[in-house]
Each structure stands twice: as C-alpha cells, then as structure tokens.
Amino acid sequence: MDEKFKATLKSSETEDWLDLHVIRPFCYYLAVFFAKFDVHPNTVTIWSMIIGAASAFFFACGSFYYCGTWGLMMNIIGIVLLMVADIFDCTDGQLARMTGKKSRLGRILDGVAGFAWFIPIYHLMVYRFYLHHDIEFQFLGIPDTEQNVLIATAVVYALGLIGGIAGTGGQQRLADYYIQIHLFFLKGEKGSELDNSRRQQEIYDQMGPDTPKVERYFQKTYIDYTKKQEQATPQFQRLMQKIREKFGSTDNMPETVRKQFHDASLPVIFWNGLLTFNFRSFWLFLFCLLDVPAVYFVWEIVGMGLLYTYVRYRHESFCKKIADSL
C-alpha cells in the first residue's frame, strides 16, 4: 500500500504530520472506495462544499455556556461536519491522481471549496454573537443594551469580513500557491498545479458560447484567484521572469537552480503549512467551544496575520536572493 499511497500524494514534503500520518492514509482508503464505484473527484469536492457549508448551522446554534449540553452537542456536530468536509476535500485530489481524472474544473473547485465552507460559517458566527454575547460584554464592561448589541455586532461583522477576506481568503490562497511553487521546483510542471493568470485568461477567451455558464463563472473566478496570488509574490514573479530570460523557458532551468530554490523553500513550507486548514481550524474549534467565536476573527487578523507576513517575507526574500544571483 505504501507505494500506491505515496502515488496519490502531491509530495510528502508539502504535508504536515497530521495530514501525512493520519488524514491522508484514511483518505487513501476512502479514495479506493470511491474509485470502485466510479465516483468522479469533482463529485467528492461538491459533497465537501455542501457538508462544510452545512456545519455553519451547527456552529451558529452551538453554545455550552448559553444552551448547556444541547449547545455543546451542536458545536461538536459542527466540528465533525467541518472535519468530514476537509477529509472529502483531501480525498478528491488523491482520487483524481489515483484514477487519472484530473481536470481544470477540479482544480478550480478545489480552490473554491474553502470559501464555500467559511462564508456561511463566518456569517452565522456573527449571528451567534448577536444572540449570545454576555461573556464578551462582561469582559469589556459593556452594558447589554439593544443599541450596544447592534454596534458590537456590526464591529464583529467587520472583523469577520477582514478575517475572511484577508485571512481565510488571502492567507490560504497564498499558502496554496507556495505549495504549488515548491512542487514545481521539486517535480517540474507535470508534478505541480502551478497556474498563471495569463494562461487562465486564454482558456476563458477560448470558451465557446456552448460552454456551460457555471464553468465560465468558475473560470472567471479562477483568473482573479491566480492574479491575486501573483500580486502577492512580486519577487517570485521576477525570479520566474529572470529564469525565462536566461534559460529560454523554465523547462531549461538547470538542476542547480532547482536545488537552490528547493533547499530555500523547504524550511518555509513547514510554516506555510500552518496557514492551511488543520492549524486554522484548531483555533476556530477552540474559540467556538470556549463560547467566544468572535475572538477567532481577532486571532485570524492578528495571530494568523503575523504568521502570513512572516511566511511571505521569507519566501520573497529567498526569491529575491536567487533572482539577483542569476
């Protein structure tokens, strides 16, 4: 099973300990099961999106402090559903590599899945704060009046927007990009899913009138997704341009440059992994169980924001150093 299992991974270097030793082996068996019934990877991704979005309802209703055991059980159900959604999200990629059913739409859906989970979760966490906020008000010494509740809810909603757009959106988008970059220098173009906005725009422009509207919509969204990845990584874009200018194309890049990049990237990949689901969801689950879910937005902006800044700084620094040496 070891070799077959490894063949379904992008690379062991880009997996954290929990994924590599617990989640991915379980997903492998799940992928084998789906493969027997000819389930398409995109179907698994869509199931992941539905299950993750459904967890929002349970997070909204979950509160041990305010609702006792019933509230605690709702929280736990929300946690389990989101974990199942993540398992399905991991399984779809392993299933695609196992069956050879890789597709552009699958890559796009995989990037969208996290947004499909967290947009409803964040909105209903704000609603939960609107209903239950005694802990926060008591800690801050705020009188529990209707006006104060509305003002505080508006502030929490703004924090949720910042945390969602800059946090879950921006941080995970960059983390995914760094993983694909690492795989590109480790395995080459065929071993990664490193995309660029120019190529994605060409694909969109080539879509005919018979292309389903939903596919056109997802492709348009993916163009914006890749543009934001590129905008966040100017030194990496400069490095790639230097490589193309000096060697004609990235395919002609010498092994010494690949190794130099890989050796610099590998230590950053560990920290980059903390921007992805496992570490992020731990804090979400913790603050929900502590009945202060709104504090998660603050943590995402401050704590995760500092981590994001550190990872980006290190990655851009060694990209600049390599580019300058070419």
CSV table of N, CA, C and O in Angstrom, one decimal, residues 119-166:
chain,number,residue,atom,x,y,z
A,119,ILE,N,-17.6,31.1,4.2
A,119,ILE,CA,-18.5,32.2,4.0
A,119,ILE,C,-19.8,32.0,4.9
A,119,ILE,O,-20.1,32.9,5.7
A,120,PRO,N,-20.5,30.9,4.8
A,120,PRO,CA,-21.7,30.7,5.7
A,120,PRO,C,-21.3,30.6,7.2
A,120,PRO,O,-22.0,31.1,8.0
A,121,ILE,N,-20.1,29.9,7.4
A,121,ILE,CA,-19.7,29.8,8.8
A,121,ILE,C,-19.5,31.1,9.5
A,121,ILE,O,-20.0,31.4,10.6
A,122,TYR,N,-18.8,32.0,8.8
A,122,TYR,CA,-18.5,33.3,9.3
A,122,TYR,C,-19.7,34.2,9.5
A,122,TYR,O,-19.9,34.8,10.6
A,123,HIS,N,-20.6,34.1,8.6
A,123,HIS,CA,-21.9,34.9,8.7
A,123,HIS,C,-22.7,34.4,9.9
A,123,HIS,O,-23.3,35.2,10.7
A,124,LEU,N,-22.8,33.1,10.1
A,124,LEU,CA,-23.6,32.6,11.2
A,124,LEU,C,-22.9,32.7,12.5
A,124,LEU,O,-23.5,32.7,13.6
A,125,MET,N,-21.6,32.8,12.5
A,125,MET,CA,-20.9,33.1,13.7
A,125,MET,C,-21.2,34.5,14.2
A,125,MET,O,-21.3,34.7,15.4
A,126,VAL,N,-21.3,35.4,13.3
A,126,VAL,CA,-21.7,36.8,13.6
A,126,VAL,C,-23.2,36.7,14.2
A,126,VAL,O,-23.4,37.4,15.2
A,127,TYR,N,-24.0,36.0,13.6
A,127,TYR,CA,-25.4,35.8,14.1
A,127,TYR,C,-25.4,35.2,15.5
A,127,TYR,O,-26.1,35.6,16.4
A,128,ARG,N,-24.5,34.3,15.7
A,128,ARG,CA,-24.4,33.7,17.1
A,128,ARG,C,-23.9,34.7,18.1
A,128,ARG,O,-24.4,34.7,19.2
A,129,PHE,N,-23.0,35.6,17.7
A,129,PHE,CA,-22.6,36.7,18.6
A,129,PHE,C,-23.8,37.6,18.9
A,129,PHE,O,-23.9,38.0,20.1
A,130,TYR,N,-24.6,37.9,17.9
A,130,TYR,CA,-25.7,38.7,18.1
A,130,TYR,C,-26.7,38.2,19.2
A,130,TYR,O,-27.2,38.9,20.0
A,131,LEU,N,-26.8,36.8,19.1
A,131,LEU,CA,-27.7,36.2,20.1
A,131,LEU,C,-27.1,36.0,21.5
A,131,LEU,O,-27.7,36.2,22.5
A,132,HIS,N,-25.8,35.6,21.5
A,132,HIS,CA,-25.1,35.3,22.7
A,132,HIS,C,-23.8,36.1,22.8
A,132,HIS,O,-22.8,35.8,22.1
A,133,HIS,N,-23.8,37.1,23.7
A,133,HIS,CA,-22.6,37.9,23.8
A,133,HIS,C,-22.3,38.3,25.2
A,133,HIS,O,-21.5,39.2,25.5
A,134,ASP,N,-22.9,37.7,26.2
A,134,ASP,CA,-22.7,38.1,27.6
A,134,ASP,C,-21.3,38.0,28.0
A,134,ASP,O,-20.8,38.9,28.7
A,135,ILE,N,-20.5,37.0,27.6
A,135,ILE,CA,-19.1,36.8,28.0
A,135,ILE,C,-18.3,38.0,27.6
A,135,ILE,O,-17.5,38.6,28.4
A,136,GLU,N,-18.4,38.4,26.3
A,136,GLU,CA,-17.7,39.5,25.7
A,136,GLU,C,-18.0,40.8,26.4
A,136,GLU,O,-17.2,41.6,26.7
A,137,PHE,N,-19.3,41.0,26.6
A,137,PHE,CA,-19.8,42.3,27.2
A,137,PHE,C,-19.4,42.4,28.6
A,137,PHE,O,-19.0,43.5,29.0
A,138,GLN,N,-19.4,41.3,29.4
A,138,GLN,CA,-19.0,41.3,30.7
A,138,GLN,C,-17.5,41.6,30.8
A,138,GLN,O,-17.0,42.4,31.7
A,139,PHE,N,-16.7,41.0,30.0
A,139,PHE,CA,-15.2,41.2,30.0
A,139,PHE,C,-14.9,42.6,29.6
A,139,PHE,O,-13.9,43.2,30.2
A,140,LEU,N,-15.6,43.2,28.7
A,140,LEU,CA,-15.3,44.6,28.2
A,140,LEU,C,-16.0,45.6,29.0
A,140,LEU,O,-15.8,46.8,28.8
A,141,GLY,N,-16.9,45.2,29.9
A,141,GLY,CA,-17.7,46.1,30.7
A,141,GLY,C,-18.7,46.9,29.9
A,141,GLY,O,-18.9,48.1,30.2
A,142,ILE,N,-19.3,46.3,28.9
A,142,ILE,CA,-20.3,47.0,28.0
A,142,ILE,C,-21.7,46.7,28.5
A,142,ILE,O,-22.0,45.5,28.7
A,143,PRO,N,-22.5,47.7,28.7
A,143,PRO,CA,-23.9,47.4,29.1
A,143,PRO,C,-24.7,46.7,28.0
A,143,PRO,O,-24.5,47.0,26.8
A,144,ASP,N,-25.5,45.7,28.3
A,144,ASP,CA,-26.2,44.9,27.3
A,144,ASP,C,-27.5,45.6,26.9
A,144,ASP,O,-28.6,45.2,27.3
A,145,THR,N,-27.3,46.7,26.1
A,145,THR,CA,-28.5,47.4,25.6
A,145,THR,C,-28.6,47.0,24.1
A,145,THR,O,-27.7,46.6,23.5
A,146,GLU,N,-29.8,47.3,23.6
A,146,GLU,CA,-30.1,47.0,22.2
A,146,GLU,C,-29.2,47.7,21.3
A,146,GLU,O,-28.6,47.2,20.3
A,147,GLN,N,-28.9,49.0,21.6
A,147,GLN,CA,-28.0,49.8,20.8
A,147,GLN,C,-26.6,49.3,20.8
A,147,GLN,O,-25.9,49.1,19.7
A,148,ASN,N,-26.1,48.9,22.0
A,148,ASN,CA,-24.8,48.4,22.1
A,148,ASN,C,-24.6,47.0,21.4
A,148,ASN,O,-23.6,46.7,20.8
A,149,VAL,N,-25.7,46.2,21.4
A,149,VAL,CA,-25.6,44.9,20.7
A,149,VAL,C,-25.5,45.1,19.2
A,149,VAL,O,-24.7,44.5,18.6
A,150,LEU,N,-26.3,46.1,18.7
A,150,LEU,CA,-26.2,46.3,17.2
A,150,LEU,C,-24.9,46.9,16.8
A,150,LEU,O,-24.3,46.5,15.8
A,151,ILE,N,-24.3,47.8,17.6
A,151,ILE,CA,-23.0,48.4,17.3
A,151,ILE,C,-21.9,47.3,17.4
A,151,ILE,O,-21.1,47.1,16.5
A,152,ALA,N,-22.0,46.5,18.5
A,152,ALA,CA,-21.0,45.4,18.7
A,152,ALA,C,-21.1,44.4,17.5
A,152,ALA,O,-20.1,43.9,17.0
A,153,THR,N,-22.3,44.0,17.1
A,153,THR,CA,-22.5,43.1,16.1
A,153,THR,C,-21.9,43.6,14.8
A,153,THR,O,-21.3,42.8,14.0
A,154,ALA,N,-22.1,44.9,14.5
A,154,ALA,CA,-21.6,45.5,13.3
A,154,ALA,C,-20.0,45.4,13.3
A,154,ALA,O,-19.4,45.2,12.3
A,155,VAL,N,-19.4,45.7,14.5
A,155,VAL,CA,-18.0,45.6,14.6
A,155,VAL,C,-17.5,44.2,14.4
A,155,VAL,O,-16.5,44.0,13.6
A,156,VAL,N,-18.2,43.2,15.0
A,156,VAL,CA,-17.8,41.8,14.8
A,156,VAL,C,-18.0,41.4,13.3
A,156,VAL,O,-17.2,40.7,12.8
A,157,TYR,N,-19.0,41.9,12.7
A,157,TYR,CA,-19.2,41.6,11.2
A,157,TYR,C,-18.1,42.1,10.4
A,157,TYR,O,-17.6,41.5,9.5
A,158,ALA,N,-17.6,43.4,10.7
A,158,ALA,CA,-16.5,44.0,10.0
A,158,ALA,C,-15.2,43.2,10.3
A,158,ALA,O,-14.4,42.9,9.3
A,159,LEU,N,-15.0,42.7,11.5
A,159,LEU,CA,-13.9,41.8,11.8
A,159,LEU,C,-13.9,40.5,11.0
A,159,LEU,O,-12.9,40.0,10.5
A,160,GLY,N,-15.2,40.0,10.9
A,160,GLY,CA,-15.4,38.8,10.1
A,160,GLY,C,-15.0,39.0,8.7
A,160,GLY,O,-14.4,38.1,8.0
A,161,LEU,N,-15.4,40.1,8.1
A,161,LEU,CA,-15.1,40.4,6.7
A,161,LEU,C,-13.6,40.5,6.5
A,161,LEU,O,-13.0,40.0,5.6
A,162,ILE,N,-12.9,41.2,7.4
A,162,ILE,CA,-11.5,41.4,7.3
A,162,ILE,C,-10.8,40.0,7.5
A,162,ILE,O,-9.9,39.6,6.7
A,163,GLY,N,-11.2,39.3,8.5
A,163,GLY,CA,-10.7,37.9,8.7
A,163,GLY,C,-10.9,37.0,7.6
A,163,GLY,O,-10.1,36.2,7.2
A,164,GLY,N,-12.1,37.1,7.0
A,164,GLY,CA,-12.5,36.2,5.9
A,164,GLY,C,-11.8,36.5,4.6
A,164,GLY,O,-11.3,35.6,4.0
A,165,ILE,N,-11.7,37.8,4.3
A,165,ILE,CA,-11.1,38.2,3.0
A,165,ILE,C,-9.6,38.1,3.1
A,165,ILE,O,-9.0,37.5,2.2
A,166,ALA,N,-9.1,38.8,4.1
A,166,ALA,CA,-7.6,38.8,4.2
A,166,ALA,C,-7.1,37.6,4.9
A,166,ALA,O,-5.9,37.1,4.6
